[in-house]
Amino acid sequence: MANILHIDTSPRGDRSISRALSYEFVTSWKNTHSGDTVTYRDLGRNPVPHVDESWIAAAFTPPDARTPELAEAIKLSDALIDELLAADRYVFGVPMYNLSIPSTLKAYIDQIVRVGRTFVMGEDGYTGLIDSSKKALVITSRGGTFLPGTPYAAYDLQEPYIRTIFGFIGITDVTFIHADSLNLGDDAREKSLAAAKDAIAQVVVNW
Ligand SMILES: Cc1cc2nc3c(=O)[nH]c(=O)nc-3n(C[C@H](O)[C@H](O)[C@H](O)COP(=O)(O)O)c2cc1C
């Protein structure tokens, strides 16, 4: 039995492709893994705040030395990290925004990447504290196409960033499904959506 943390990041509701596809994955997964639990977080509709000066002061103050104000400033971050650590697998729905990730996801990443909680710095460099057996699935939605071998492949700052920052905190097993070409005409869109759905079905079987 695993605990899945399912996170959507699109501000759109019914029109969101990443939201529909992450939902399709989690629903199919639950059909074949009925004992698993799912924790859902909707960053698109309920974004977490940006880190501020009190947050930064608190993050670099040992817990037992924090004032009540500093403890309060870091409370949500601690809760988000507890939630992340309690999960065994992660499913993200992530639109491409301006070649990268939406600010909703960046604000979340800033809350959960914390020295002493999700990574440490030592003589050997950086070490992620999340167990490397944990797996992430990231389903992206994109108006254009940036797949390897296409003219704008180098513009993809979304997959490399997510891979790197997740790896930084220990999540190195990351599968991507890209629903791309969504704004490149009906044929391209339908073909891409069908391929993304096929990929979802494969991951449900093999993940
Ligand atoms: C602010 C904004 C920036 C976008 N930037 C890109 C981009 O850089 N590359 C791209 O292919 N599509 C871009 N798009 C298109 C979205 O990735 C596409 O519409 C996607 O389906 C949005 O995800 P959603 O359907 O889950 O809301 C952008 C859309 C918005 C609203």
JSON list of C-alpha atoms and ligand atoms in Angstrom, two decimals:
[
{"chain": "A", "resi": 1, "resn": "MET", "atom": "CA", "xyz": [0.00, 0.00, 0.00]},
{"chain": "A", "resi": 2, "resn": "ALA", "atom": "CA", "xyz": [1.38, 3.34, -1.04]},
{"chain": "A", "resi": 3, "resn": "ASN", "atom": "CA", "xyz": [0.45, 6.93, -0.32]},
{"chain": "A", "resi": 4, "resn": "ILE", "atom": "CA", "xyz": [0.24, 8.99, -3.49]},
{"chain": "A", "resi": 5, "resn": "LEU", "atom": "CA", "xyz": [0.62, 12.76, -3.32]},
{"chain": "A", "resi": 6, "resn": "HIS", "atom": "CA", "xyz": [-1.28, 14.21, -6.29]},
{"chain": "A", "resi": 7, "resn": "ILE", "atom": "CA", "xyz": [-0.58, 17.86, -7.08]},
{"chain": "A", "resi": 8, "resn": "ASP", "atom": "CA", "xyz": [-2.16, 20.04, -9.76]},
{"chain": "A", "resi": 9, "resn": "THR", "atom": "CA", "xyz": [-0.66, 23.39, -10.65]},
{"chain": "A", "resi": 10, "resn": "SER", "atom": "CA", "xyz": [-2.84, 24.80, -13.46]},
{"chain": "A", "resi": 11, "resn": "PRO", "atom": "CA", "xyz": [-5.07, 27.74, -12.47]},
{"chain": "A", "resi": 12, "resn": "ARG", "atom": "CA", "xyz": [-7.60, 26.45, -15.01]},
{"chain": "A", "resi": 13, "resn": "GLY", "atom": "CA", "xyz": [-10.43, 24.14, -14.03]},
{"chain": "A", "resi": 14, "resn": "ASP", "atom": "CA", "xyz": [-12.34, 22.03, -16.57]},
{"chain": "A", "resi": 15, "resn": "ARG", "atom": "CA", "xyz": [-10.33, 23.47, -19.48]},
{"chain": "A", "resi": 16, "resn": "SER", "atom": "CA", "xyz": [-7.01, 22.35, -18.00]},
{"chain": "A", "resi": 17, "resn": "ILE", "atom": "CA", "xyz": [-5.34, 19.51, -19.89]},
{"chain": "A", "resi": 18, "resn": "SER", "atom": "CA", "xyz": [-2.69, 18.80, -17.23]},
{"chain": "A", "resi": 19, "resn": "ARG", "atom": "CA", "xyz": [-5.42, 18.59, -14.59]},
{"chain": "A", "resi": 20, "resn": "ALA", "atom": "CA", "xyz": [-7.55, 16.23, -16.72]},
{"chain": "A", "resi": 21, "resn": "LEU", "atom": "CA", "xyz": [-4.57, 13.97, -17.46]},
{"chain": "A", "resi": 22, "resn": "SER", "atom": "CA", "xyz": [-3.26, 13.82, -13.89]},
{"chain": "A", "resi": 23, "resn": "TYR", "atom": "CA", "xyz": [-6.82, 12.97, -12.80]},
{"chain": "A", "resi": 24, "resn": "GLU", "atom": "CA", "xyz": [-7.01, 10.26, -15.48]},
{"chain": "A", "resi": 25, "resn": "PHE", "atom": "CA", "xyz": [-3.79, 8.73, -14.20]},
{"chain": "A", "resi": 26, "resn": "VAL", "atom": "CA", "xyz": [-4.79, 8.78, -10.52]},
{"chain": "A", "resi": 27, "resn": "THR", "atom": "CA", "xyz": [-8.26, 7.38, -11.29]},
{"chain": "A", "resi": 28, "resn": "SER", "atom": "CA", "xyz": [-6.80, 4.52, -13.36]},
{"chain": "A", "resi": 29, "resn": "TRP", "atom": "CA", "xyz": [-4.15, 3.88, -10.72]},
{"chain": "A", "resi": 30, "resn": "LYS", "atom": "CA", "xyz": [-6.78, 3.65, -7.98]},
{"chain": "A", "resi": 31, "resn": "ASN", "atom": "CA", "xyz": [-8.74, 1.12, -10.08]},
{"chain": "A", "resi": 32, "resn": "THR", "atom": "CA", "xyz": [-5.81, -1.28, -9.95]},
{"chain": "A", "resi": 33, "resn": "HIS", "atom": "CA", "xyz": [-4.33, -0.24, -6.56]},
{"chain": "A", "resi": 34, "resn": "SER", "atom": "CA", "xyz": [-7.44, 0.18, -4.45]},
{"chain": "A", "resi": 35, "resn": "GLY", "atom": "CA", "xyz": [-5.49, -0.06, -1.19]},
{"chain": "A", "resi": 36, "resn": "ASP", "atom": "CA", "xyz": [-3.39, 3.01, -1.99]},
{"chain": "A", "resi": 37, "resn": "THR", "atom": "CA", "xyz": [-4.32, 6.34, -0.49]},
{"chain": "A", "resi": 38, "resn": "VAL", "atom": "CA", "xyz": [-4.28, 9.64, -2.37]},
{"chain": "A", "resi": 39, "resn": "THR", "atom": "CA", "xyz": [-3.55, 13.03, -0.84]},
{"chain": "A", "resi": 40, "resn": "TYR", "atom": "CA", "xyz": [-4.58, 15.84, -3.17]},
{"chain": "A", "resi": 41, "resn": "ARG", "atom": "CA", "xyz": [-3.16, 19.36, -3.28]},
{"chain": "A", "resi": 42, "resn": "ASP", "atom": "CA", "xyz": [-4.46, 21.93, -5.74]},
{"chain": "A", "resi": 43, "resn": "LEU", "atom": "CA", "xyz": [-1.79, 24.60, -6.11]},
{"chain": "A", "resi": 44, "resn": "GLY", "atom": "CA", "xyz": [-3.59, 26.05, -9.13]},
{"chain": "A", "resi": 45, "resn": "ARG", "atom": "CA", "xyz": [-6.66, 27.04, -7.15]},
{"chain": "A", "resi": 46, "resn": "ASN", "atom": "CA", "xyz": [-5.05, 27.29, -3.72]},
{"chain": "A", "resi": 47, "resn": "PRO", "atom": "CA", "xyz": [-1.50, 28.52, -4.24]},
{"chain": "A", "resi": 48, "resn": "VAL", "atom": "CA", "xyz": [0.96, 28.55, -1.37]},
{"chain": "A", "resi": 49, "resn": "PRO", "atom": "CA", "xyz": [2.56, 31.91, -0.52]},
{"chain": "A", "resi": 50, "resn": "HIS", "atom": "CA", "xyz": [5.95, 33.04, -1.73]},
{"chain": "A", "resi": 51, "resn": "VAL", "atom": "CA", "xyz": [8.67, 32.82, 0.88]},
{"chain": "A", "resi": 52, "resn": "ASP", "atom": "CA", "xyz": [9.25, 36.13, 2.66]},
{"chain": "A", "resi": 53, "resn": "GLU", "atom": "CA", "xyz": [11.86, 37.60, 5.00]},
{"chain": "A", "resi": 54, "resn": "SER", "atom": "CA", "xyz": [10.44, 35.92, 8.14]},
{"chain": "A", "resi": 55, "resn": "TRP", "atom": "CA", "xyz": [10.31, 32.59, 6.33]},
{"chain": "A", "resi": 56, "resn": "ILE", "atom": "CA", "xyz": [13.98, 32.86, 5.36]},
{"chain": "A", "resi": 57, "resn": "ALA", "atom": "CA", "xyz": [15.00, 33.89, 8.88]},
{"chain": "A", "resi": 58, "resn": "ALA", "atom": "CA", "xyz": [13.06, 30.94, 10.32]},
{"chain": "A", "resi": 59, "resn": "ALA", "atom": "CA", "xyz": [14.48, 28.43, 7.84]},
{"chain": "A", "resi": 60, "resn": "PHE", "atom": "CA", "xyz": [18.02, 29.30, 8.92]},
{"chain": "A", "resi": 61, "resn": "THR", "atom": "CA", "xyz": [17.26, 29.36, 12.67]},
{"chain": "A", "resi": 62, "resn": "PRO", "atom": "CA", "xyz": [17.41, 26.02, 14.53]},
{"chain": "A", "resi": 63, "resn": "PRO", "atom": "CA", "xyz": [13.88, 24.95, 15.54]},
{"chain": "A", "resi": 64, "resn": "ASP", "atom": "CA", "xyz": [14.55, 25.26, 19.29]},
{"chain": "A", "resi": 65, "resn": "ALA", "atom": "CA", "xyz": [15.87, 28.82, 18.85]},
{"chain": "A", "resi": 66, "resn": "ARG", "atom": "CA", "xyz": [12.86, 30.11, 16.90]},
{"chain": "A", "resi": 67, "resn": "THR", "atom": "CA", "xyz": [10.64, 32.79, 18.41]},
{"chain": "A", "resi": 68, "resn": "PRO", "atom": "CA", "xyz": [6.88, 32.12, 18.24]},
{"chain": "A", "resi": 69, "resn": "GLU", "atom": "CA", "xyz": [6.78, 34.52, 15.25]},
{"chain": "A", "resi": 70, "resn": "LEU", "atom": "CA", "xyz": [9.50, 32.60, 13.40]},
{"chain": "A", "resi": 71, "resn": "ALA", "atom": "CA", "xyz": [7.82, 29.27, 14.21]},
{"chain": "A", "resi": 72, "resn": "GLU", "atom": "CA", "xyz": [4.60, 30.64, 12.73]},
{"chain": "A", "resi": 73, "resn": "ALA", "atom": "CA", "xyz": [6.41, 31.88, 9.61]},
{"chain": "A", "resi": 74, "resn": "ILE", "atom": "CA", "xyz": [7.72, 28.37, 8.82]},
{"chain": "A", "resi": 75, "resn": "LYS", "atom": "CA", "xyz": [4.63, 26.40, 9.89]},
{"chain": "A", "resi": 76, "resn": "LEU", "atom": "CA", "xyz": [3.12, 25.92, 6.44]},
{"chain": "A", "resi": 77, "resn": "SER", "atom": "CA", "xyz": [6.49, 24.92, 4.99]},
{"chain": "A", "resi": 78, "resn": "ASP", "atom": "CA", "xyz": [6.88, 22.29, 7.72]},
{"chain": "A", "resi": 79, "resn": "ALA", "atom": "CA", "xyz": [3.39, 20.95, 7.01]},
{"chain": "A", "resi": 80, "resn": "LEU", "atom": "CA", "xyz": [4.07, 20.77, 3.25]},
{"chain": "A", "resi": 81, "resn": "ILE", "atom": "CA", "xyz": [7.35, 18.95, 3.87]},
{"chain": "A", "resi": 82, "resn": "ASP", "atom": "CA", "xyz": [5.66, 16.53, 6.29]},
{"chain": "A", "resi": 83, "resn": "GLU", "atom": "CA", "xyz": [3.08, 15.81, 3.58]},
{"chain": "A", "resi": 84, "resn": "LEU", "atom": "CA", "xyz": [5.82, 15.29, 0.98]},
{"chain": "A", "resi": 85, "resn": "LEU", "atom": "CA", "xyz": [7.82, 12.96, 3.23]},
{"chain": "A", "resi": 86, "resn": "ALA", "atom": "CA", "xyz": [4.69, 10.95, 4.14]},
{"chain": "A", "resi": 87, "resn": "ALA", "atom": "CA", "xyz": [4.06, 10.12, 0.46]},
{"chain": "A", "resi": 88, "resn": "ASP", "atom": "CA", "xyz": [5.67, 7.24, -1.44]},
{"chain": "A", "resi": 89, "resn": "ARG", "atom": "CA", "xyz": [4.86, 8.47, -4.93]},
{"chain": "A", "resi": 90, "resn": "TYR", "atom": "CA", "xyz": [4.16, 11.80, -6.51]},
{"chain": "A", "resi": 91, "resn": "VAL", "atom": "CA", "xyz": [1.91, 12.74, -9.43]},
{"chain": "A", "resi": 92, "resn": "PHE", "atom": "CA", "xyz": [2.12, 16.28, -10.79]},
{"chain": "A", "resi": 93, "resn": "GLY", "atom": "CA", "xyz": [0.06, 18.03, -13.47]},
{"chain": "A", "resi": 94, "resn": "VAL", "atom": "CA", "xyz": [2.19, 20.89, -14.78]},
{"chain": "A", "resi": 95, "resn": "PRO", "atom": "CA", "xyz": [1.47, 23.31, -17.64]},
{"chain": "A", "resi": 96, "resn": "MET", "atom": "CA", "xyz": [4.44, 24.82, -19.47]},
{"chain": "A", "resi": 97, "resn": "TYR", "atom": "CA", "xyz": [4.46, 28.55, -18.78]},
{"chain": "A", "resi": 98, "resn": "ASN", "atom": "CA", "xyz": [7.01, 30.66, -20.61]},
{"chain": "A", "resi": 99, "resn": "LEU", "atom": "CA", "xyz": [9.20, 27.64, -21.29]},
{"chain": "A", "resi": 100, "resn": "SER", "atom": "CA", "xyz": [9.24, 26.62, -17.63]},
{"chain": "A", "resi": 101, "resn": "ILE", "atom": "CA", "xyz": [6.86, 25.92, -14.74]},
{"chain": "A", "resi": 102, "resn": "PRO", "atom": "CA", "xyz": [3.93, 28.01, -13.45]},
{"chain": "A", "resi": 103, "resn": "SER", "atom": "CA", "xyz": [4.74, 30.22, -10.47]},
{"chain": "A", "resi": 104, "resn": "THR", "atom": "CA", "xyz": [2.29, 28.16, -8.41]},
{"chain": "A", "resi": 105, "resn": "LEU", "atom": "CA", "xyz": [4.71, 25.23, -8.61]},
{"chain": "A", "resi": 106, "resn": "LYS", "atom": "CA", "xyz": [7.78, 27.43, -8.08]},
{"chain": "A", "resi": 107, "resn": "ALA", "atom": "CA", "xyz": [6.24, 28.88, -4.90]},
{"chain": "A", "resi": 108, "resn": "TYR", "atom": "CA", "xyz": [5.63, 25.30, -3.69]},
{"chain": "A", "resi": 109, "resn": "ILE", "atom": "CA", "xyz": [9.19, 24.24, -4.52]},
{"chain": "A", "resi": 110, "resn": "ASP", "atom": "CA", "xyz": [10.53, 27.22, -2.57]},
{"chain": "A", "resi": 111, "resn": "GLN", "atom": "CA", "xyz": [8.47, 26.05, 0.42]},
{"chain": "A", "resi": 112, "resn": "ILE", "atom": "CA", "xyz": [9.64, 22.43, 0.34]},
{"chain": "A", "resi": 113, "resn": "VAL", "atom": "CA", "xyz": [13.32, 22.65, -0.63]},
{"chain": "A", "resi": 114, "resn": "ARG", "atom": "CA", "xyz": [14.81, 23.33, 2.80]},
{"chain": "A", "resi": 115, "resn": "VAL", "atom": "CA", "xyz": [18.22, 22.72, 4.29]},
{"chain": "A", "resi": 116, "resn": "GLY", "atom": "CA", "xyz": [18.06, 20.17, 7.09]},
{"chain": "A", "resi": 117, "resn": "ARG", "atom": "CA", "xyz": [14.62, 18.96, 6.03]},
{"chain": "A", "resi": 118, "resn": "THR", "atom": "CA", "xyz": [14.80, 17.92, 2.38]},
{"chain": "A", "resi": 119, "resn": "PHE", "atom": "CA", "xyz": [18.53, 18.35, 1.67]},
{"chain": "A", "resi": 120, "resn": "VAL", "atom": "CA", "xyz": [21.80, 18.78, 3.52]},
{"chain": "A", "resi": 121, "resn": "MET", "atom": "CA", "xyz": [25.14, 20.31, 2.58]},
{"chain": "A", "resi": 122, "resn": "GLY", "atom": "CA", "xyz": [28.26, 18.44, 3.64]},
{"chain": "A", "resi": 123, "resn": "GLU", "atom": "CA", "xyz": [31.83, 17.79, 2.63]},
{"chain": "A", "resi": 124, "resn": "ASP", "atom": "CA", "xyz": [30.55, 15.65, -0.25]},
{"chain": "A", "resi": 125, "resn": "GLY", "atom": "CA", "xyz": [28.30, 18.41, -1.51]},
{"chain": "A", "resi": 126, "resn": "TYR", "atom": "CA", "xyz": [24.51, 18.33, -1.52]},
{"chain": "A", "resi": 127, "resn": "THR", "atom": "CA", "xyz": [22.52, 15.28, -0.44]},
{"chain": "A", "resi": 128, "resn": "GLY", "atom": "CA", "xyz": [18.79, 14.95, -0.90]},
{"chain": "A", "resi": 129, "resn": "LEU", "atom": "CA", "xyz": [16.93, 13.63, 2.16]},
{"chain": "A", "resi": 130, "resn": "ILE", "atom": "CA", "xyz": [13.97, 12.10, 0.34]},
{"chain": "A", "resi": 131, "resn": "ASP", "atom": "CA", "xyz": [14.31, 8.34, 0.01]},
{"chain": "A", "resi": 132, "resn": "SER", "atom": "CA", "xyz": [15.51, 7.57, -3.52]},
{"chain": "A", "resi": 133, "resn": "SER", "atom": "CA", "xyz": [13.03, 4.67, -3.78]},
{"chain": "A", "resi": 134, "resn": "LYS", "atom": "CA", "xyz": [10.23, 7.21, -4.15]},
{"chain": "A", "resi": 135, "resn": "LYS", "atom": "CA", "xyz": [8.97, 7.88, -7.66]},
{"chain": "A", "resi": 136, "resn": "ALA", "atom": "CA", "xyz": [7.47, 10.88, -9.38]},
{"chain": "A", "resi": 137, "resn": "LEU", "atom": "CA", "xyz": [5.29, 11.14, -12.47]},
{"chain": "A", "resi": 138, "resn": "VAL", "atom": "CA", "xyz": [5.08, 14.57, -14.08]},
{"chain": "A", "resi": 139, "resn": "ILE", "atom": "CA", "xyz": [2.40, 15.13, -16.73]},
{"chain": "A", "resi": 140, "resn": "THR", "atom": "CA", "xyz": [2.96, 18.35, -18.62]},
{"chain": "A", "resi": 141, "resn": "SER", "atom": "CA", "xyz": [0.74, 20.28, -21.02]},
{"chain": "A", "resi": 142, "resn": "ARG", "atom": "CA", "xyz": [2.24, 22.55, -23.66]},
{"chain": "A", "resi": 143, "resn": "GLY", "atom": "CA", "xyz": [0.89, 24.70, -26.48]},
{"chain": "A", "resi": 144, "resn": "GLY", "atom": "CA", "xyz": [3.95, 24.04, -28.65]},
{"chain": "A", "resi": 145, "resn": "THR", "atom": "CA", "xyz": [6.43, 21.22, -28.98]},
{"chain": "A", "resi": 146, "resn": "PHE", "atom": "CA", "xyz": [9.88, 21.03, -27.44]},
{"chain": "A", "resi": 147, "resn": "LEU", "atom": "CA", "xyz": [10.59, 17.31, -27.66]},
{"chain": "A", "resi": 148, "resn": "PRO", "atom": "CA", "xyz": [14.15, 16.09, -28.33]},
{"chain": "A", "resi": 149, "resn": "GLY", "atom": "CA", "xyz": [14.95, 16.38, -32.03]},
{"chain": "A", "resi": 150, "resn": "THR", "atom": "CA", "xyz": [12.48, 19.23, -32.68]},
{"chain": "A", "resi": 151, "resn": "PRO", "atom": "CA", "xyz": [13.73, 22.75, -33.56]},
{"chain": "A", "resi": 152, "resn": "TYR", "atom": "CA", "xyz": [12.91, 24.26, -30.17]},
{"chain": "A", "resi": 153, "resn": "ALA", "atom": "CA", "xyz": [14.07, 21.38, -27.96]},
{"chain": "A", "resi": 154, "resn": "ALA", "atom": "CA", "xyz": [16.63, 23.63, -26.27]},
{"chain": "A", "resi": 155, "resn": "TYR", "atom": "CA", "xyz": [13.81, 25.95, -25.13]},
{"chain": "A", "resi": 156, "resn": "ASP", "atom": "CA", "xyz": [12.50, 23.28, -22.75]},
{"chain": "A", "resi": 157, "resn": "LEU", "atom": "CA", "xyz": [13.46, 24.67, -19.35]},
{"chain": "A", "resi": 158, "resn": "GLN", "atom": "CA", "xyz": [10.60, 22.79, -17.71]},
{"chain": "A", "resi": 159, "resn": "GLU", "atom": "CA", "xyz": [11.66, 19.12, -17.71]},
{"chain": "A", "resi": 160, "resn": "PRO", "atom": "CA", "xyz": [15.36, 19.86, -16.97]},
{"chain": "A", "resi": 161, "resn": "TYR", "atom": "CA", "xyz": [14.44, 22.16, -14.08]},
{"chain": "A", "resi": 162, "resn": "ILE", "atom": "CA", "xyz": [11.97, 19.71, -12.53]},
{"chain": "A", "resi": 163, "resn": "ARG", "atom": "CA", "xyz": [14.40, 16.80, -12.93]},
{"chain": "A", "resi": 164, "resn": "THR", "atom": "CA", "xyz": [17.21, 18.78, -11.34]},
{"chain": "A", "resi": 165, "resn": "ILE", "atom": "CA", "xyz": [15.32, 20.21, -8.39]},
{"chain": "A", "resi": 166, "resn": "PHE", "atom": "CA", "xyz": [13.57, 16.93, -7.61]},
{"chain": "A", "resi": 167, "resn": "GLY", "atom": "CA", "xyz": [16.92, 15.12, -7.84]},
{"chain": "A", "resi": 168, "resn": "PHE", "atom": "CA", "xyz": [18.40, 17.74, -5.53]},
{"chain": "A", "resi": 169, "resn": "ILE", "atom": "CA", "xyz": [16.03, 16.66, -2.74]},
{"chain": "A", "resi": 170, "resn": "GLY", "atom": "CA", "xyz": [16.43, 12.93, -3.52]},
{"chain": "A", "resi": 171, "resn": "ILE", "atom": "CA", "xyz": [13.63, 12.19, -6.00]},
{"chain": "A", "resi": 172, "resn": "THR", "atom": "CA", "xyz": [15.67, 10.82, -8.88]},
{"chain": "A", "resi": 173, "resn": "ASP", "atom": "CA", "xyz": [13.16, 8.41, -10.41]},
{"chain": "A", "resi": 174, "resn": "VAL", "atom": "CA", "xyz": [11.04, 10.85, -12.41]},
{"chain": "A", "resi": 175, "resn": "THR", "atom": "CA", "xyz": [8.87, 9.88, -15.41]},
{"chain": "A", "resi": 176, "resn": "PHE", "atom": "CA", "xyz": [7.60, 12.57, -17.75]},
{"chain": "A", "resi": 177, "resn": "ILE", "atom": "CA", "xyz": [4.58, 12.45, -20.03]},
{"chain": "A", "resi": 178, "resn": "HIS", "atom": "CA", "xyz": [4.33, 15.49, -22.28]},
{"chain": "A", "resi": 179, "resn": "ALA", "atom": "CA", "xyz": [0.98, 16.43, -23.81]},
{"chain": "A", "resi": 180, "resn": "ASP", "atom": "CA", "xyz": [2.46, 18.91, -26.27]},
{"chain": "A", "resi": 181, "resn": "SER", "atom": "CA", "xyz": [1.39, 20.62, -29.52]},
{"chain": "A", "resi": 182, "resn": "LEU", "atom": "CA", "xyz": [-1.94, 21.52, -27.89]},
{"chain": "A", "resi": 183, "resn": "ASN", "atom": "CA", "xyz": [-2.16, 24.86, -29.74]},
{"chain": "A", "resi": 184, "resn": "LEU", "atom": "CA", "xyz": [-0.80, 23.59, -33.08]},
{"chain": "A", "resi": 185, "resn": "GLY", "atom": "CA", "xyz": [-4.12, 22.64, -34.69]},
{"chain": "A", "resi": 186, "resn": "ASP", "atom": "CA", "xyz": [-6.75, 19.99, -34.08]},
{"chain": "A", "resi": 187, "resn": "ASP", "atom": "CA", "xyz": [-4.84, 17.10, -35.66]},
{"chain": "A", "resi": 188, "resn": "ALA", "atom": "CA", "xyz": [-1.65, 17.72, -33.72]},
{"chain": "A", "resi": 189, "resn": "ARG", "atom": "CA", "xyz": [-3.60, 18.23, -30.52]},
{"chain": "A", "resi": 190, "resn": "GLU", "atom": "CA", "xyz": [-5.66, 15.04, -30.87]},
{"chain": "A", "resi": 191, "resn": "LYS", "atom": "CA", "xyz": [-2.60, 12.99, -31.78]},
{"chain": "A", "resi": 192, "resn": "SER", "atom": "CA", "xyz": [-0.68, 14.30, -28.79]},
{"chain": "A", "resi": 193, "resn": "LEU", "atom": "CA", "xyz": [-3.56, 13.76, -26.37]},
{"chain": "A", "resi": 194, "resn": "ALA", "atom": "CA", "xyz": [-4.00, 10.18, -27.62]},
{"chain": "A", "resi": 195, "resn": "ALA", "atom": "CA", "xyz": [-0.25, 9.54, -27.14]},
{"chain": "A", "resi": 196, "resn": "ALA", "atom": "CA", "xyz": [-0.35, 11.03, -23.64]},
{"chain": "A", "resi": 197, "resn": "LYS", "atom": "CA", "xyz": [-3.30, 8.81, -22.71]},
{"chain": "A", "resi": 198, "resn": "ASP", "atom": "CA", "xyz": [-1.49, 5.74, -24.06]},
{"chain": "A", "resi": 199, "resn": "ALA", "atom": "CA", "xyz": [1.56, 6.70, -22.02]},
{"chain": "A", "resi": 200, "resn": "ILE", "atom": "CA", "xyz": [-0.61, 7.10, -18.92]},
{"chain": "A", "resi": 201, "resn": "ALA", "atom": "CA", "xyz": [-2.05, 3.61, -19.43]},
{"chain": "A", "resi": 202, "resn": "GLN", "atom": "CA", "xyz": [1.50, 2.21, -19.73]},
{"chain": "A", "resi": 203, "resn": "VAL", "atom": "CA", "xyz": [2.69, 3.92, -16.56]},
{"chain": "A", "resi": 204, "resn": "VAL", "atom": "CA", "xyz": [-0.34, 2.60, -14.65]},
{"chain": "A", "resi": 205, "resn": "VAL", "atom": "CA", "xyz": [0.85, -0.93, -15.55]},
{"chain": "A", "resi": 206, "resn": "ASN", "atom": "CA", "xyz": [4.61, -0.45, -15.18]},
{"chain": "A", "resi": 207, "resn": "TRP", "atom": "CA", "xyz": [5.19, 2.21, -12.50]},
{"chain": "B", "resi": 1, "resn": "LIG", "atom": "C1", "xyz": [0.99, 32.36, -19.16]},
{"chain": "B", "resi": 1, "resn": "LIG", "atom": "C2", "xyz": [1.11, 31.24, -20.15]},
{"chain": "B", "resi": 1, "resn": "LIG", "atom": "C3", "xyz": [2.36, 30.93, -20.67]},
{"chain": "B", "resi": 1, "resn": "LIG", "atom": "C4", "xyz": [2.49, 29.88, -21.60]},
{"chain": "B", "resi": 1, "resn": "LIG", "atom": "N1", "xyz": [3.73, 29.57, -22.07]},
{"chain": "B", "resi": 1, "resn": "LIG", "atom": "C5", "xyz": [3.87, 28.52, -22.93]},
{"chain": "B", "resi": 1, "resn": "LIG", "atom": "C6", "xyz": [5.16, 28.15, -23.40]},
{"chain": "B", "resi": 1, "resn": "LIG", "atom": "O1", "xyz": [6.19, 28.74, -23.07]},
{"chain": "B", "resi": 1, "resn": "LIG", "atom": "N2", "xyz": [5.25, 27.10, -24.24]},
{"chain": "B", "resi": 1, "resn": "LIG", "atom": "C7", "xyz": [4.15, 26.39, -24.63]},
{"chain": "B", "resi": 1, "resn": "LIG", "atom": "O2", "xyz": [4.29, 25.43, -25.37]},
{"chain": "B", "resi": 1, "resn": "LIG", "atom": "N3", "xyz": [2.91, 26.73, -24.20]},
{"chain": "B", "resi": 1, "resn": "LIG", "atom": "C8", "xyz": [2.75, 27.77, -23.35]},
{"chain": "B", "resi": 1, "resn": "LIG", "atom": "N4", "xyz": [1.51, 28.10, -22.89]},
{"chain": "B", "resi": 1, "resn": "LIG", "atom": "C9", "xyz": [0.36, 27.25, -23.27]},
{"chain": "B", "resi": 1, "resn": "LIG", "atom": "C10", "xyz": [0.05, 26.25, -22.17]},
{"chain": "B", "resi": 1, "resn": "LIG", "atom": "O3", "xyz": [1.17, 25.48, -21.82]},
{"chain": "B", "resi": 1, "resn": "LIG", "atom": "C11", "xyz": [-1.08, 25.32, -22.61]},
{"chain": "B", "resi": 1, "resn": "LIG", "atom": "O4", "xyz": [-2.22, 26.10, -22.87]},
{"chain": "B", "resi": 1, "resn": "LIG", "atom": "C12", "xyz": [-1.42, 24.28, -21.56]},
{"chain": "B", "resi": 1, "resn": "LIG", "atom": "O5", "xyz": [-2.47, 23.48, -22.03]},
{"chain": "B", "resi": 1, "resn": "LIG", "atom": "C13", "xyz": [-1.81, 24.91, -20.23]},
{"chain": "B", "resi": 1, "resn": "LIG", "atom": "O6", "xyz": [-2.02, 23.90, -19.26]},
{"chain": "B", "resi": 1, "resn": "LIG", "atom": "P1", "xyz": [-3.50, 23.55, -18.71]},
{"chain": "B", "resi": 1, "resn": "LIG", "atom": "O7", "xyz": [-4.29, 23.15, -19.94]},
{"chain": "B", "resi": 1, "resn": "LIG", "atom": "O8", "xyz": [-3.30, 22.43, -17.77]},
{"chain": "B", "resi": 1, "resn": "LIG", "atom": "O9", "xyz": [-4.04, 24.79, -18.06]},
{"chain": "B", "resi": 1, "resn": "LIG", "atom": "C14", "xyz": [1.35, 29.15, -22.00]},
{"chain": "B", "resi": 1, "resn": "LIG", "atom": "C15", "xyz": [0.10, 29.48, -21.46]},
{"chain": "B", "resi": 1, "resn": "LIG", "atom": "C16", "xyz": [-0.02, 30.52, -20.56]},
{"chain": "B", "resi": 1, "resn": "LIG", "atom": "C17", "xyz": [-1.39, 30.85, -19.99]}
]
